[in-house]
């Protein structure tokens, strides 16, 4: 096979970027992204029904880790299971103008890195390159989302690594130290694939959305394996699928990729301080702003009404009576009420027993959500909210946040990030294994991929 020529400026930019080095400071930021996703995957593997399902599944033999379990399997199966678990707890990283691209990228990259016994530095650099491409692709597809849903209402619902299979495919193949031709063919094979579900039932909580993300990671690794075996991608498919974006996007499609290698999206990724949909975070942070200035503790039983003003996407998170883990994580009324009741948001707060807490449910019934024009205009660069607490004595207090804590403009301090990672590891692996594996997971680029995998197993 001959080395494929780019079909346009956008693909030429991608092909050139894939052969460039990753700067040291960018790789270090990418390491944080990799660490974050791996820890989130450990915590997700402990949730049911996945914990027991991963034990029972009939898996082929292999050398790739099923994170959070004691099992190993083949790369495609490992990527599928790990890509599913990565998003379960709603604690994985993300990017303001894209979705949660890191989950599929890291789980797909680790699967192939372990398989070929790559080092951690190659894994991190591969994930960074895939991240840069996917945040730009996702920005384009987000712009197309409304039009696609009008045409086929079930087609594009879930931003959790499912817009494309490109991320896990590119990360996976780069971990094998391939020639440029194989990388280009991998990109084309993956960029012509989409894994979608017929619905994204986050309000009720069945695992459809999680399995779709896992399937995307598995398909991505499969495309990398196809390319390594000599299967070519299609330039004609690239033109047919992506040329229309040049007209659809206000500034064109080519410009999204023109700054690859000079502007690094991974340096602007966010880390979640709370295990819930990020749309719920700014309201919680606004309440924390109130706490900083309020005289004395906030007493939930004295609050008559909680008014949340935010952007339209977040205002849809208005389920006042969630009944499942996923539904509660996507409920502003539940998350805000839980914070007001407990003073924190923890993984344990999304158990069936915690969700059914009558005191918290009663406060959730008093939460009102409205769309605010200013917050809507600032989205998606800023994910802000204003919260007004109205008390039984007629008084009220207001707090607001332009964007949530954990944003690249308000990063989590290093010691808090380390404690957060240890908590996630302990949730899925137990305290002893978490303590032993913490230093490996915190600096994945200093360890072989297989050593990293061992640190993520029971």
GROMACS .gro file of C-alpha atoms in nm:
model
  458
    1UNK     CA    1   0.000   0.000   0.000
    2UNK     CA    2   0.110   0.355  -0.067
    3UNK     CA    3   0.104   0.627   0.196
    4UNK     CA    4  -0.244   0.791   0.169
    5UNK     CA    5  -0.252   1.152   0.057
    6UNK     CA    6  -0.476   1.394   0.252
    7UNK     CA    7  -0.812   1.477   0.098
    8UNK     CA    8  -0.804   1.836   0.220
    9UNK     CA    9  -0.629   2.091   0.438
   10UNK     CA   10  -0.790   1.958   0.755
   11UNK     CA   11  -0.663   1.604   0.699
   12UNK     CA   12  -0.319   1.734   0.594
   13UNK     CA   13  -0.300   1.917   0.927
   14UNK     CA   14  -0.392   1.599   1.115
   15UNK     CA   15  -0.142   1.381   0.926
   16UNK     CA   16   0.141   1.629   0.986
   17UNK     CA   17   0.052   1.669   1.355
   18UNK     CA   18   0.056   1.295   1.416
   19UNK     CA   19   0.426   1.287   1.330
   20UNK     CA   20   0.524   1.578   1.556
   21UNK     CA   21   0.660   1.550   1.913
   22UNK     CA   22   0.460   1.651   2.220
   23UNK     CA   23   0.619   1.932   2.426
   24UNK     CA   24   0.722   1.841   2.780
   25UNK     CA   25   0.479   2.078   2.953
   26UNK     CA   26   0.191   1.950   2.742
   27UNK     CA   27   0.281   1.588   2.814
   28UNK     CA   28   0.275   1.662   3.188
   29UNK     CA   29  -0.075   1.804   3.155
   30UNK     CA   30  -0.170   1.501   2.950
   31UNK     CA   31  -0.043   1.282   3.230
   32UNK     CA   32  -0.302   1.439   3.461
   33UNK     CA   33  -0.574   1.357   3.209
   34UNK     CA   34  -0.460   0.993   3.187
   35UNK     CA   35  -0.441   0.959   3.565
   36UNK     CA   36  -0.787   1.108   3.604
   37UNK     CA   37  -0.952   0.868   3.360
   38UNK     CA   38  -0.780   0.561   3.503
   39UNK     CA   39  -0.890   0.644   3.858
   40UNK     CA   40  -1.246   0.716   3.738
   41UNK     CA   41  -1.249   0.377   3.566
   42UNK     CA   42  -1.147   0.201   3.886
   43UNK     CA   43  -1.433   0.368   4.074
   44UNK     CA   44  -1.678   0.289   3.794
   45UNK     CA   45  -1.583  -0.078   3.793
   46UNK     CA   46  -1.709  -0.110   4.150
   47UNK     CA   47  -2.063   0.001   4.066
   48UNK     CA   48  -2.332  -0.254   3.993
   49UNK     CA   49  -2.418  -0.418   3.763
   50UNK     CA   50  -2.064  -0.390   3.628
   51UNK     CA   51  -1.869  -0.533   3.923
   52UNK     CA   52  -2.042  -0.870   3.907
   53UNK     CA   53  -2.079  -0.866   3.528
   54UNK     CA   54  -1.705  -0.826   3.476
   55UNK     CA   55  -1.651  -1.139   3.690
   56UNK     CA   56  -1.905  -1.347   3.497
   57UNK     CA   57  -1.830  -1.243   3.140
   58UNK     CA   58  -1.682  -1.502   2.907
   59UNK     CA   59  -1.364  -1.325   2.793
   60UNK     CA   60  -1.088  -1.447   2.561
   61UNK     CA   61  -0.740  -1.485   2.713
   62UNK     CA   62  -0.501  -1.192   2.683
   63UNK     CA   63  -0.254  -0.966   2.858
   64UNK     CA   64  -0.465  -0.651   2.888
   65UNK     CA   65  -0.614  -0.536   3.219
   66UNK     CA   66  -0.983  -0.532   3.300
   67UNK     CA   67  -0.953  -0.235   3.536
   68UNK     CA   68  -1.077  -0.286   3.890
   69UNK     CA   69  -1.090  -0.663   3.859
   70UNK     CA   70  -0.828  -0.935   3.880
   71UNK     CA   71  -0.877  -1.030   3.516
   72UNK     CA   72  -0.692  -0.975   3.190
   73UNK     CA   73  -0.818  -1.030   2.837
   74UNK     CA   74  -0.760  -0.927   2.474
   75UNK     CA   75  -0.728  -0.556   2.385
   76UNK     CA   76  -1.070  -0.507   2.222
   77UNK     CA   77  -1.258  -0.664   2.511
   78UNK     CA   78  -1.053  -0.475   2.771
   79UNK     CA   79  -1.114  -0.144   2.595
   80UNK     CA   80  -1.486  -0.217   2.575
   81UNK     CA   81  -1.523  -0.300   2.945
   82UNK     CA   82  -1.293  -0.025   3.065
   83UNK     CA   83  -1.449   0.234   2.835
   84UNK     CA   84  -1.785   0.144   2.986
   85UNK     CA   85  -1.666   0.171   3.347
   86UNK     CA   86  -1.482   0.499   3.285
   87UNK     CA   87  -1.801   0.706   3.267
   88UNK     CA   88  -2.022   0.527   3.522
   89UNK     CA   89  -1.942   0.750   3.820
   90UNK     CA   90  -1.957   1.081   3.626
   91UNK     CA   91  -1.617   1.176   3.771
   92UNK     CA   92  -1.403   1.158   3.456
   93UNK     CA   93  -1.241   1.463   3.298
   94UNK     CA   94  -1.376   1.660   3.006
   95UNK     CA   95  -1.334   1.966   2.787
   96UNK     CA   96  -1.555   2.276   2.772
   97UNK     CA   97  -1.608   2.274   2.396
   98UNK     CA   98  -1.620   1.897   2.355
   99UNK     CA   99  -1.743   1.597   2.543
  100UNK     CA  100  -1.561   1.354   2.767
  101UNK     CA  101  -1.311   1.252   2.501
  102UNK     CA  102  -1.049   1.127   2.746
  103UNK     CA  103  -1.242   0.821   2.863
  104UNK     CA  104  -1.230   0.633   2.534
  105UNK     CA  105  -0.883   0.760   2.445
  106UNK     CA  106  -0.718   0.642   2.765
  107UNK     CA  107  -0.894   0.307   2.785
  108UNK     CA  108  -0.824   0.233   2.419
  109UNK     CA  109  -0.463   0.348   2.447
  110UNK     CA  110  -0.393   0.144   2.761
  111UNK     CA  111  -0.538  -0.169   2.603
  112UNK     CA  112  -0.296  -0.162   2.311
  113UNK     CA  113  -0.004  -0.028   2.516
  114UNK     CA  114  -0.024  -0.325   2.750
  115UNK     CA  115  -0.064  -0.564   2.458
  116UNK     CA  116   0.259  -0.450   2.290
  117UNK     CA  117   0.441  -0.379   2.619
  118UNK     CA  118   0.480  -0.007   2.548
  119UNK     CA  119   0.622   0.235   2.804
  120UNK     CA  120   0.411   0.488   2.988
  121UNK     CA  121   0.562   0.787   2.814
  122UNK     CA  122   0.447   0.654   2.477
  123UNK     CA  123   0.102   0.590   2.624
  124UNK     CA  124   0.067   0.946   2.755
  125UNK     CA  125   0.197   1.108   2.435
  126UNK     CA  126  -0.036   0.891   2.225
  127UNK     CA  127  -0.333   0.992   2.438
  128UNK     CA  128  -0.241   1.360   2.410
  129UNK     CA  129  -0.229   1.347   2.030
  130UNK     CA  130  -0.561   1.166   2.013
  131UNK     CA  131  -0.712   1.420   2.254
  132UNK     CA  132  -0.611   1.713   2.036
  133UNK     CA  133  -0.773   1.566   1.728
  134UNK     CA  134  -1.090   1.457   1.904
  135UNK     CA  135  -1.167   1.782   2.083
  136UNK     CA  136  -1.162   1.950   1.743
  137UNK     CA  137  -1.376   1.683   1.579
  138UNK     CA  138  -1.622   1.703   1.864
  139UNK     CA  139  -1.647   2.080   1.838
  140UNK     CA  140  -1.755   2.034   1.478
  141UNK     CA  141  -2.002   1.758   1.554
  142UNK     CA  142  -2.151   1.950   1.846
  143UNK     CA  143  -2.235   2.221   1.592
  144UNK     CA  144  -2.405   1.959   1.378
  145UNK     CA  145  -2.584   1.788   1.667
  146UNK     CA  146  -2.910   1.983   1.657
  147UNK     CA  147  -2.949   1.935   1.282
  148UNK     CA  148  -2.878   1.562   1.313
  149UNK     CA  149  -3.129   1.519   1.594
  150UNK     CA  150  -3.394   1.699   1.393
  151UNK     CA  151  -3.338   1.456   1.107
  152UNK     CA  152  -3.295   1.138   1.316
  153UNK     CA  153  -3.407   1.213   1.673
  154UNK     CA  154  -3.223   0.925   1.838
  155UNK     CA  155  -2.894   0.955   1.653
  156UNK     CA  156  -2.664   1.173   1.863
  157UNK     CA  157  -2.743   1.191   2.233
  158UNK     CA  158  -2.439   1.091   2.434
  159UNK     CA  159  -2.117   1.297   2.448
  160UNK     CA  160  -1.928   1.037   2.652
  161UNK     CA  161  -1.663   0.937   2.401
  162UNK     CA  162  -1.921   0.829   2.146
  163UNK     CA  163  -1.908   1.100   1.880
  164UNK     CA  164  -1.628   0.912   1.706
  165UNK     CA  165  -1.405   0.611   1.746
  166UNK     CA  166  -1.105   0.818   1.641
  167UNK     CA  167  -0.970   0.879   1.992
  168UNK     CA  168  -0.922   0.521   2.109
  169UNK     CA  169  -0.810   0.415   1.760
  170UNK     CA  170  -0.540   0.681   1.727
  171UNK     CA  171  -0.417   0.640   2.085
  172UNK     CA  172  -0.407   0.263   2.044
  173UNK     CA  173  -0.213   0.258   1.719
  174UNK     CA  174   0.038   0.524   1.828
  175UNK     CA  175   0.128   0.305   2.127
  176UNK     CA  176   0.260   0.042   1.884
  177UNK     CA  177   0.532   0.270   1.737
  178UNK     CA  178   0.382   0.237   1.388
  179UNK     CA  179   0.488   0.378   1.053
  180UNK     CA  180   0.304   0.692   0.931
  181UNK     CA  181   0.101   0.497   0.677
  182UNK     CA  182  -0.053   0.275   0.944
  183UNK     CA  183  -0.143   0.578   1.154
  184UNK     CA  184  -0.312   0.751   0.862
  185UNK     CA  185  -0.511   0.440   0.770
  186UNK     CA  186  -0.615   0.398   1.133
  187UNK     CA  187  -0.743   0.752   1.141
  188UNK     CA  188  -0.946   0.704   0.824
  189UNK     CA  189  -1.091   0.371   0.932
  190UNK     CA  190  -1.199   0.516   1.267
  191UNK     CA  191  -1.321   0.851   1.132
  192UNK     CA  192  -1.573   0.667   0.915
  193UNK     CA  193  -1.722   0.486   1.217
  194UNK     CA  194  -1.982   0.604   1.467
  195UNK     CA  195  -2.115   0.410   1.763
  196UNK     CA  196  -2.456   0.535   1.872
  197UNK     CA  197  -2.741   0.416   2.089
  198UNK     CA  198  -3.107   0.460   2.011
  199UNK     CA  199  -3.153   0.667   2.328
  200UNK     CA  200  -2.951   0.807   2.618
  201UNK     CA  201  -3.176   0.739   2.916
  202UNK     CA  202  -2.984   0.931   3.181
  203UNK     CA  203  -3.305   1.036   3.354
  204UNK     CA  204  -3.396   0.674   3.429
  205UNK     CA  205  -3.047   0.534   3.453
  206UNK     CA  206  -3.022   0.206   3.261
  207UNK     CA  207  -2.665   0.138   3.144
  208UNK     CA  208  -2.724   0.203   2.773
  209UNK     CA  209  -2.518   0.524   2.771
  210UNK     CA  210  -2.225   0.357   2.945
  211UNK     CA  211  -2.223   0.056   2.714
  212UNK     CA  212  -2.226   0.282   2.409
  213UNK     CA  213  -1.911   0.456   2.533
  214UNK     CA  214  -1.746   0.120   2.594
  215UNK     CA  215  -1.843  -0.008   2.252
  216UNK     CA  216  -1.688   0.304   2.096
  217UNK     CA  217  -1.355   0.232   2.266
  218UNK     CA  218  -1.365  -0.131   2.155
  219UNK     CA  219  -1.443  -0.039   1.795
  220UNK     CA  220  -1.160   0.214   1.798
  221UNK     CA  221  -0.908  -0.050   1.903
  222UNK     CA  222  -1.050  -0.281   1.637
  223UNK     CA  223  -0.984  -0.015   1.371
  224UNK     CA  224  -0.625   0.016   1.493
  225UNK     CA  225  -0.584  -0.360   1.461
  226UNK     CA  226  -0.734  -0.355   1.111
  227UNK     CA  227  -0.486  -0.092   1.000
  228UNK     CA  228  -0.192  -0.279   1.154
  229UNK     CA  229  -0.303  -0.586   0.957
  230UNK     CA  230  -0.301  -0.390   0.630
  231UNK     CA  231  -0.664  -0.287   0.590
  232UNK     CA  232  -0.679   0.062   0.432
  233UNK     CA  233  -0.918   0.346   0.510
  234UNK     CA  234  -1.115   0.541   0.252
  235UNK     CA  235  -1.026   0.888   0.130
  236UNK     CA  236  -1.360   0.907  -0.050
  237UNK     CA  237  -1.538   0.844   0.279
  238UNK     CA  238  -1.343   1.126   0.443
  239UNK     CA  239  -1.455   1.369   0.174
  240UNK     CA  240  -1.817   1.253   0.186
  241UNK     CA  241  -1.843   1.269   0.565
  242UNK     CA  242  -1.636   1.576   0.650
  243UNK     CA  243  -1.643   1.814   0.350
  244UNK     CA  244  -1.993   1.941   0.444
  245UNK     CA  245  -1.854   2.076   0.771
  246UNK     CA  246  -1.666   2.344   0.578
  247UNK     CA  247  -1.999   2.505   0.490
  248UNK     CA  248  -2.175   2.418   0.816
  249UNK     CA  249  -1.926   2.583   1.053
  250UNK     CA  250  -1.912   2.965   1.059
  251UNK     CA  251  -1.532   2.975   1.026
  252UNK     CA  252  -1.498   2.656   0.825
  253UNK     CA  253  -1.372   2.307   0.911
  254UNK     CA  254  -1.009   2.350   0.807
  255UNK     CA  255  -0.946   2.618   1.070
  256UNK     CA  256  -1.023   2.373   1.354
  257UNK     CA  257  -0.709   2.177   1.273
  258UNK     CA  258  -0.482   2.457   1.151
  259UNK     CA  259  -0.348   2.518   1.503
  260UNK     CA  260  -0.271   2.155   1.588
  261UNK     CA  261   0.065   2.153   1.763
  262UNK     CA  262   0.045   2.520   1.865
  263UNK     CA  263  -0.278   2.528   2.069
  264UNK     CA  264  -0.316   2.230   2.302
  265UNK     CA  265  -0.670   2.145   2.413
  266UNK     CA  266  -0.545   1.907   2.681
  267UNK     CA  267  -0.402   2.203   2.873
  268UNK     CA  268  -0.761   2.331   2.902
  269UNK     CA  269  -0.929   2.010   3.016
  270UNK     CA  270  -1.126   2.016   3.339
  271UNK     CA  271  -1.121   1.786   3.642
  272UNK     CA  272  -1.440   1.714   3.833
  273UNK     CA  273  -1.439   1.768   4.210
  274UNK     CA  274  -1.782   1.603   4.242
  275UNK     CA  275  -1.902   1.265   4.102
  276UNK     CA  276  -2.197   1.403   3.906
  277UNK     CA  277  -2.276   1.556   3.568
  278UNK     CA  278  -2.074   1.876   3.532
  279UNK     CA  279  -2.395   2.066   3.461
  280UNK     CA  280  -2.467   2.026   3.833
  281UNK     CA  281  -2.132   2.164   3.948
  282UNK     CA  282  -2.170   2.540   3.909
  283UNK     CA  283  -2.485   2.540   4.127
  284UNK     CA  284  -2.297   2.352   4.400
  285UNK     CA  285  -2.005   2.593   4.371
  286UNK     CA  286  -2.246   2.886   4.393
  287UNK     CA  287  -2.376   2.743   4.721
  288UNK     CA  288  -2.017   2.712   4.840
  289UNK     CA  289  -1.970   3.081   4.758
  290UNK     CA  290  -2.267   3.155   4.982
  291UNK     CA  291  -2.109   2.948   5.260
  292UNK     CA  292  -1.792   3.157   5.244
  293UNK     CA  293  -1.977   3.479   5.327
  294UNK     CA  294  -2.273   3.355   5.529
  295UNK     CA  295  -2.271   3.407   5.903
  296UNK     CA  296  -2.292   3.063   6.058
  297UNK     CA  297  -2.367   2.729   5.889
  298UNK     CA  298  -2.643   2.691   5.632
  299UNK     CA  299  -2.923   2.486   5.788
  300UNK     CA  300  -3.108   2.292   5.520
  301UNK     CA  301  -3.427   2.264   5.724
  302UNK     CA  302  -3.464   2.645   5.726
  303UNK     CA  303  -3.451   2.680   5.346
  304UNK     CA  304  -3.790   2.744   5.184
  305UNK     CA  305  -3.674   2.758   4.821
  306UNK     CA  306  -3.359   2.708   4.616
  307UNK     CA  307  -3.361   2.905   4.289
  308UNK     CA  308  -3.100   2.799   4.032
  309UNK     CA  309  -3.043   3.020   3.726
  310UNK     CA  310  -2.816   2.873   3.461
  311UNK     CA  311  -2.777   2.790   3.089
  312UNK     CA  312  -3.032   2.587   2.894
  313UNK     CA  313  -2.848   2.253   2.883
  314UNK     CA  314  -2.807   2.254   3.260
  315UNK     CA  315  -3.167   2.361   3.315
  316UNK     CA  316  -3.272   2.030   3.163
  317UNK     CA  317  -3.122   1.852   3.464
  318UNK     CA  318  -3.445   1.911   3.657
  319UNK     CA  319  -3.541   1.562   3.778
  320UNK     CA  320  -3.675   1.623   4.129
  321UNK     CA  321  -3.723   1.255   4.217
  322UNK     CA  322  -3.434   1.047   4.076
  323UNK     CA  323  -3.442   0.678   4.156
  324UNK     CA  324  -3.113   0.548   4.019
  325UNK     CA  325  -2.742   0.629   4.041
  326UNK     CA  326  -2.729   0.780   3.692
  327UNK     CA  327  -3.052   0.975   3.731
  328UNK     CA  328  -2.933   1.129   4.057
  329UNK     CA  329  -2.599   1.229   3.905
  330UNK     CA  330  -2.790   1.419   3.636
  331UNK     CA  331  -3.025   1.593   3.880
  332UNK     CA  332  -2.951   1.950   3.991
  333UNK     CA  333  -3.226   1.929   4.256
  334UNK     CA  334  -3.077   1.613   4.408
  335UNK     CA  335  -2.711   1.718   4.390
  336UNK     CA  336  -2.776   2.064   4.538
  337UNK     CA  337  -3.000   1.924   4.809
  338UNK     CA  338  -2.749   1.656   4.897
  339UNK     CA  339  -2.475   1.916   4.927
  340UNK     CA  340  -2.692   2.137   5.148
  341UNK     CA  341  -2.775   1.835   5.363
  342UNK     CA  342  -2.423   1.688   5.396
  343UNK     CA  343  -2.180   1.964   5.303
  344UNK     CA  344  -2.014   1.747   5.036
  345UNK     CA  345  -2.085   1.526   4.735
  346UNK     CA  346  -1.937   1.176   4.763
  347UNK     CA  347  -1.958   0.852   4.565
  348UNK     CA  348  -2.160   0.700   4.849
  349UNK     CA  349  -2.429   0.965   4.806
  350UNK     CA  350  -2.555   0.790   4.493
  351UNK     CA  351  -2.648   0.457   4.648
  352UNK     CA  352  -3.013   0.351   4.644
  353UNK     CA  353  -3.040   0.423   5.016
  354UNK     CA  354  -2.890   0.771   4.989
  355UNK     CA  355  -3.106   0.868   4.692
  356UNK     CA  356  -3.419   0.760   4.883
  357UNK     CA  357  -3.338   0.983   5.183
  358UNK     CA  358  -3.669   1.157   5.253
  359UNK     CA  359  -3.508   1.469   5.400
  360UNK     CA  360  -3.297   1.526   5.090
  361UNK     CA  361  -3.590   1.446   4.861
  362UNK     CA  362  -3.806   1.699   5.043
  363UNK     CA  363  -3.547   1.972   4.988
  364UNK     CA  364  -3.507   1.869   4.623
  365UNK     CA  365  -3.878   1.934   4.576
  366UNK     CA  366  -3.813   2.298   4.672
  367UNK     CA  367  -3.549   2.353   4.399
  368UNK     CA  368  -3.656   2.565   4.101
  369UNK     CA  369  -3.442   2.593   3.787
  370UNK     CA  370  -3.458   2.874   3.531
  371UNK     CA  371  -3.265   2.956   3.215
  372UNK     CA  372  -3.063   3.277   3.241
  373UNK     CA  373  -2.985   3.458   2.914
  374UNK     CA  374  -2.638   3.570   3.023
  375UNK     CA  375  -2.527   3.221   3.126
  376UNK     CA  376  -2.675   3.080   2.807
  377UNK     CA  377  -2.479   3.330   2.596
  378UNK     CA  378  -2.154   3.240   2.776
  379UNK     CA  379  -2.195   2.864   2.724
  380UNK     CA  380  -2.002   2.647   2.630
  381UNK     CA  381  -1.685   2.835   2.723
  382UNK     CA  382  -1.836   2.917   3.063
  383UNK     CA  383  -2.068   2.679   3.248
  384UNK     CA  384  -2.207   2.918   3.509
  385UNK     CA  385  -2.493   2.941   3.756
  386UNK     CA  386  -2.649   3.164   4.018
  387UNK     CA  387  -2.820   3.021   4.327
  388UNK     CA  388  -3.059   3.207   4.554
  389UNK     CA  389  -3.144   3.049   4.891
  390UNK     CA  390  -3.470   3.176   5.040
  391UNK     CA  391  -3.520   3.111   5.412
  392UNK     CA  392  -3.830   3.065   5.625
  393UNK     CA  393  -3.771   3.399   5.799
  394UNK     CA  394  -3.803   3.583   5.465
  395UNK     CA  395  -3.433   3.648   5.416
  396UNK     CA  396  -3.234   3.533   5.114
  397UNK     CA  397  -2.872   3.500   5.002
  398UNK     CA  398  -2.720   3.476   4.655
  399UNK     CA  399  -2.406   3.309   4.523
  400UNK     CA  400  -2.281   3.261   4.170
  401UNK     CA  401  -2.000   3.106   3.967
  402UNK     CA  402  -1.897   3.187   3.610
  403UNK     CA  403  -1.755   2.836   3.569
  404UNK     CA  404  -1.717   2.534   3.797
  405UNK     CA  405  -1.423   2.453   4.022
  406UNK     CA  406  -1.179   2.219   3.848
  407UNK     CA  407  -1.188   2.423   3.527
  408UNK     CA  408  -0.846   2.499   3.380
  409UNK     CA  409  -0.893   2.856   3.506
  410UNK     CA  410  -0.958   2.731   3.860
  411UNK     CA  411  -0.770   2.400   3.883
  412UNK     CA  412  -0.789   2.162   4.176
  413UNK     CA  413  -0.475   2.205   4.393
  414UNK     CA  414  -0.218   1.926   4.355
  415UNK     CA  415  -0.269   1.786   4.706
  416UNK     CA  416  -0.646   1.776   4.661
  417UNK     CA  417  -0.606   1.607   4.322
  418UNK     CA  418  -0.382   1.339   4.473
  419UNK     CA  419  -0.629   1.278   4.757
  420UNK     CA  420  -0.912   1.256   4.502
  421UNK     CA  421  -0.724   0.996   4.297
  422UNK     CA  422  -0.651   0.789   4.608
  423UNK     CA  423  -1.019   0.801   4.706
  424UNK     CA  424  -1.127   0.676   4.363
  425UNK     CA  425  -0.870   0.397   4.367
  426UNK     CA  426  -0.969   0.290   4.718
  427UNK     CA  427  -1.336   0.283   4.620
  428UNK     CA  428  -1.270   0.016   4.357
  429UNK     CA  429  -0.953  -0.159   4.479
  430UNK     CA  430  -0.956  -0.119   4.856
  431UNK     CA  431  -0.732   0.092   5.078
  432UNK     CA  432  -0.420  -0.125   5.064
  433UNK     CA  433  -0.413  -0.160   4.685
  434UNK     CA  434  -0.491   0.210   4.646
  435UNK     CA  435  -0.198   0.309   4.865
  436UNK     CA  436   0.035   0.070   4.681
  437UNK     CA  437  -0.075   0.175   4.333
  438UNK     CA  438  -0.118   0.548   4.389
  439UNK     CA  439   0.231   0.660   4.293
  440UNK     CA  440   0.223   0.451   3.975
  441UNK     CA  441  -0.113   0.592   3.868
  442UNK     CA  442  -0.010   0.951   3.947
  443UNK     CA  443   0.290   0.936   3.711
  444UNK     CA  444   0.195   0.689   3.436
  445UNK     CA  445   0.465   0.820   3.200
  446UNK     CA  446   0.734   0.688   3.436
  447UNK     CA  447   0.613   0.326   3.431
  448UNK     CA  448   0.565   0.055   3.172
  449UNK     CA  449   0.206   0.016   3.059
  450UNK     CA  450   0.192  -0.335   3.201
  451UNK     CA  451   0.308  -0.210   3.541
  452UNK     CA  452   0.035   0.051   3.522
  453UNK     CA  453  -0.218  -0.219   3.440
  454UNK     CA  454  -0.111  -0.425   3.740
  455UNK     CA  455  -0.163  -0.124   3.967
  456UNK     CA  456  -0.522  -0.105   3.843
  457UNK     CA  457  -0.613  -0.467   3.919
  458UNK     CA  458  -0.738  -0.617   4.244
   0.00000   0.00000   0.00000
